[in-house]
Amino acid sequence: MDMGMPYGQRMVGFENGKDDETTEPTELMNKPWRPLTRKLKIPAAIISPYRLLIVIRMAVLALFLMWRINHPNNDAIWLWGMSVVCEIWFAFSWLLDQLPKLCPINRATDLNVLKDKFETPSPSNPTGKSDLPGIDIFVSTADPEKEPPLVTANTILSILAADYPVEKLACYVSDDGGALLTFEAMAEAASFANIWVPFCRKHDIEPRNPESYFSLKRDPYKNKVKSDFVKDRRRVKREYDEFKVRINGLPDSIRRRSDAYHAREEIKAMKVQRQNRSDEPVEGVKIPKATWMADGTHWPGTWLQSSSEHSKGDHAGIIQVMLKPPSEEPLLGIADDTKLIDVTDIDIRLPLLVYVSREKRPGYDHNKKAGAMNALVRASAIMSNGPFILNLDCDHYIYNSQAMREGMCFMMDRGGDRLCYVQFPQRFEGIDPSDRYANHNTVFFDINMRALDGIMGPVYVGTGCLFRRIALYGFDPPRSKEHHPGCCSCCFGRSKKHSSVANTPEENRSLRMGDSDDEEMNLSLLPKRFGNSTFLIDSIPVAEFQGRPLADHPAVKNGRPPGALTIPRELLDASTVAEAISVISCWYEDKTEWGQRVGWIYGSVTEDVVTGYRMHNRGWKSVYCVTKRDAFRGTAPINLTDRLHQVLRWATGSVEIFFSRNNALLASPRMKLLQRIAYLNVGIYPFTSIFLIVYCFLPALSLFSGQFIVQTLNVTFLVYLLVITLTLCMLAILEIKWSGIELEEWWRNEQFWLIGGTSAHLAAVLQGLLKILAGIEISFTLTSKSGGDDVDDDYADLYVVKWTSLMIPPITIMMVNLIAIAVGFSRTIYSTIPQWSKLIGGVFFSFWVLAHLYPFAKGLMGRRGRTPTIVFVWSGLIAITISLLWVAISPPSSTDQIGGSFQFP
């Protein structure tokens, strides 16, 4: 290879357009195949009844809807019509949600086989040096005020201490706010890592996030065998406490430093003025108040006091290597009494750590998080070019130090070259024990995602995802066509290893990428897709080659020779960093395919779902990796308002997806039917809110009018209702059985489905329609705020009540139903011929609505009922208005139409 190739891009057997087939030992090829992963099928005693129940419920729903349509309520045709329309939609929505769950599976990995294959001495790797591919880890943050630097620093420390070959790891921190506070916090974290990482390796610490580790409730000394553990832990804990003080004191220290430098500059300017005007009075000198770095230079990013070219959305691109690339060989510590802890015979190397803040200028659409991630993709391709990318949020840390090895088992297994990503479940800390607002999302992560794993794979959910870099680049998967294996090395015309490829005409081996089956391109057209960086273009085939599974068995197609990744990588020099800075400039993406077909996809609030959809649409597969010990853990909002705004953002993105070219109805034939249904449900589910909110008012309307959705509560209706309810309950029990979640978690999910459906989902639909039809952007913001006063309560934020317009519909539903129950009882009790069956029907469904809204009501009460008066004023006015409107439309008569007089005492 060219010696000028960037760091981490050298490879074996990939020169002169050919693979070196001599590097594949026949001894390995003759060994029996040992899989790295295995599927754990759900027991037939569970899955067979589960599928049968789905079929039965589908049939019963069809019969029920036919019966409802054929038996209208002529006394209240409007009530019957609304209910039938809603029920048809609910059945359709249930089908979209249930059909992708027909094939749930579990998976397991074998880390021992991974170690034997990639890190054990063999004829092709006599030294036993790791032959695992590199991983670039992306951590994104944007605002140090909303995302505390201490949290981000802990995430970085958990990454640097991960159990993966040090020389194969590279961590990139994206600071989209360009804040000096984040920069210096990362510098502090890099310094503390010299103590923390060796400590974790020496004593096998879990988890390797210092804040979480030192906050563990369990005994920290359990299973620790080294005699100096207590002393080491005490010393490291003291150092971490000092580290936290330094991090928390950074805002004040940066401000004081900047003020001191500012005063110094003003004094210098005044001296110059005196020298130039010795006979004239000295006037005050106006100098822009800059933000200064510790070395006495201006911070090139965002200043504390915004200035031209130093404000949010207007600052230079910054790349700073915080920790240089480690040596290829282990660097063992030596006995030294001056060290904080004894690290003798412990590898003290640290992975590459890079701070990145992309350039931002007015007039450019920077595309929020998706644009920041694409900037990291380009910069990392030039600096380390790991064939795999793990992306994490700044508050989502590595809880299981071997998580990346678990993900690599899937990527390096037979057929793993067709995987675009490995998605890990999201697990959260700091949530109240009752999980009032279903923040854990266990139904989604443990039921829906496991079920999707049985088809083409789970959707991408934004964090905790291990990507194949070449899939992010927009290429088709290997062997996507019979006449075109599709592996990128073949497309680049570099490999002639497979006879099927070698015998393929040259014109059929051009690079294939994009959504069209007939779309082909060659190397000369790559700059139009990826930009004009030759470093970036040269890195693409290298990343593809290094990401292949080992060719250690004849059944492995598109493999790489064992031992190919054990040689030293190129050094990281100044020219490479300069090139990386150029590709994060704000103009680099102009007239390229970044954000359109390459990298994270633009145009949606939920860019994660769209990015995963594009990969599945090209024929790539994904897998779901549930580890025994949680792979990653993060934080989630626990108070009602923040939770509703989180759901609003997700639902708004889904509406945008539905009205875009990413609608699953437009998917390519490469996407399987059930996968297409799953993605269709992603775009449609917010629209259920329209029918849900109508259905929640139907019980109240029934009680107000004295009518019901059916003419009479006959046996047929009740039997259908009973069977539908029982089948739903039995399906839930079986889902709980094969997923392992608790019944309470399932019920919390059902409750918040109605809470979110009547508030955030409805607002998302309205917002999406206004944006699509009128181009109007609407954002729902907090209008009043009250804070918790109990700092000793870990869940104090749960009781904080923040007023938001999203609360109006659920409150109105509750108040209208409560008023309707009172009216219904009065109407029935004081009627000459009470219609108890219709009252019971209406009251039953009203209680069904109120039971689902119970967590919402508790959230409004706060800790001691400190709900803003405006909440009740608005909701009361709306409820009274609806009640009076009904009285005006259908005033009570002296003789009740359904039986007797209707008079209040």
Tab-separated table of N, CA and C in Angstrom, residues 78 106 113 130 150 200 253 268 284 293 332 341 534 542 544 561 612 624 648 670 685 709 746 768 876 902 904:
chain	number	residue	atom	x	y	z
A	78	TRP	N	-75.050	7.892	15.131
A	78	TRP	CA	-73.782	8.636	15.161
A	78	TRP	C	-72.799	7.995	16.137
A	106	ASN	N	-34.301	-15.730	20.359
A	106	ASN	CA	-33.237	-15.259	21.236
A	106	ASN	C	-31.911	-15.711	20.653
A	113	VAL	N	-14.991	-19.046	21.855
A	113	VAL	CA	-14.665	-19.329	20.451
A	113	VAL	C	-14.061	-18.091	19.801
A	130	SER	N	-3.936	-10.058	18.759
A	130	SER	CA	-5.345	-9.974	18.390
A	130	SER	C	-5.524	-9.725	16.897
A	150	LEU	N	-19.639	16.024	33.419
A	150	LEU	CA	-19.247	14.914	34.277
A	150	LEU	C	-19.864	13.605	33.788
A	200	CYS	N	-9.073	-0.684	36.688
A	200	CYS	CA	-10.124	-1.586	36.191
A	200	CYS	C	-9.532	-2.887	35.673
A	253	SER	N	-13.648	28.260	36.724
A	253	SER	CA	-12.225	28.442	36.410
A	253	SER	C	-12.041	29.002	35.005
A	268	LYS	N	-2.654	45.936	28.184
A	268	LYS	CA	-1.699	46.050	27.084
A	268	LYS	C	-2.161	47.095	26.077
A	284	GLY	N	-11.113	54.734	27.368
A	284	GLY	CA	-11.318	53.309	27.605
A	284	GLY	C	-11.169	52.504	26.318
A	293	MET	N	-8.130	29.659	26.378
A	293	MET	CA	-7.675	28.331	26.772
A	293	MET	C	-6.550	28.469	27.805
A	332	LEU	N	3.635	-2.788	29.743
A	332	LEU	CA	3.378	-3.239	31.099
A	332	LEU	C	3.971	-2.270	32.107
A	341	ILE	N	-1.163	3.556	42.497
A	341	ILE	CA	-1.394	2.138	42.742
A	341	ILE	C	-0.311	1.341	42.026
A	534	THR	N	-9.248	12.315	-1.097
A	534	THR	CA	-8.652	11.049	-1.566
A	534	THR	C	-8.356	10.132	-0.383
A	542	VAL	N	-10.374	-0.546	2.243
A	542	VAL	CA	-9.648	-1.081	3.388
A	542	VAL	C	-10.631	-1.450	4.498
A	544	GLU	N	-13.727	-2.228	4.155
A	544	GLU	CA	-14.503	-3.400	3.738
A	544	GLU	C	-13.709	-4.680	3.957
A	561	PRO	N	-8.036	-13.403	5.001
A	561	PRO	CA	-7.072	-14.373	5.517
A	561	PRO	C	-6.839	-14.189	7.006
A	612	GLY	N	-31.585	3.125	9.642
A	612	GLY	CA	-31.729	1.674	9.666
A	612	GLY	C	-32.635	1.172	8.553
A	624	TYR	N	-30.182	-8.604	17.040
A	624	TYR	CA	-30.427	-8.035	18.371
A	624	TYR	C	-29.600	-8.819	19.375
A	648	LEU	N	-43.216	12.937	22.107
A	648	LEU	CA	-43.627	13.845	21.030
A	648	LEU	C	-42.579	13.888	19.924
A	670	ARG	N	-36.298	-6.139	-1.827
A	670	ARG	CA	-35.341	-6.817	-0.956
A	670	ARG	C	-35.808	-6.869	0.491
A	685	TYR	N	-48.283	4.527	13.521
A	685	TYR	CA	-48.830	4.437	14.875
A	685	TYR	C	-49.273	5.783	15.464
A	709	ILE	N	-73.073	2.051	22.296
A	709	ILE	CA	-72.585	1.812	20.931
A	709	ILE	C	-73.337	0.683	20.247
A	746	TRP	N	-45.687	-4.762	31.588
A	746	TRP	CA	-46.616	-4.814	30.452
A	746	TRP	C	-47.797	-3.864	30.695
A	768	GLY	N	-47.102	17.379	12.294
A	768	GLY	CA	-46.639	16.832	11.023
A	768	GLY	C	-47.496	17.269	9.860
A	876	GLY	N	-61.053	22.375	33.122
A	876	GLY	CA	-62.438	22.545	33.553
A	876	GLY	C	-63.266	23.302	32.542
A	902	PHE	N	-87.085	12.251	33.284
A	902	PHE	CA	-85.695	12.531	33.673
A	902	PHE	C	-85.687	13.857	34.396
A	904	PHE	N	-84.043	16.052	37.860
A	904	PHE	CA	-83.151	16.111	39.024
A	904	PHE	C	-83.969	16.546	40.222
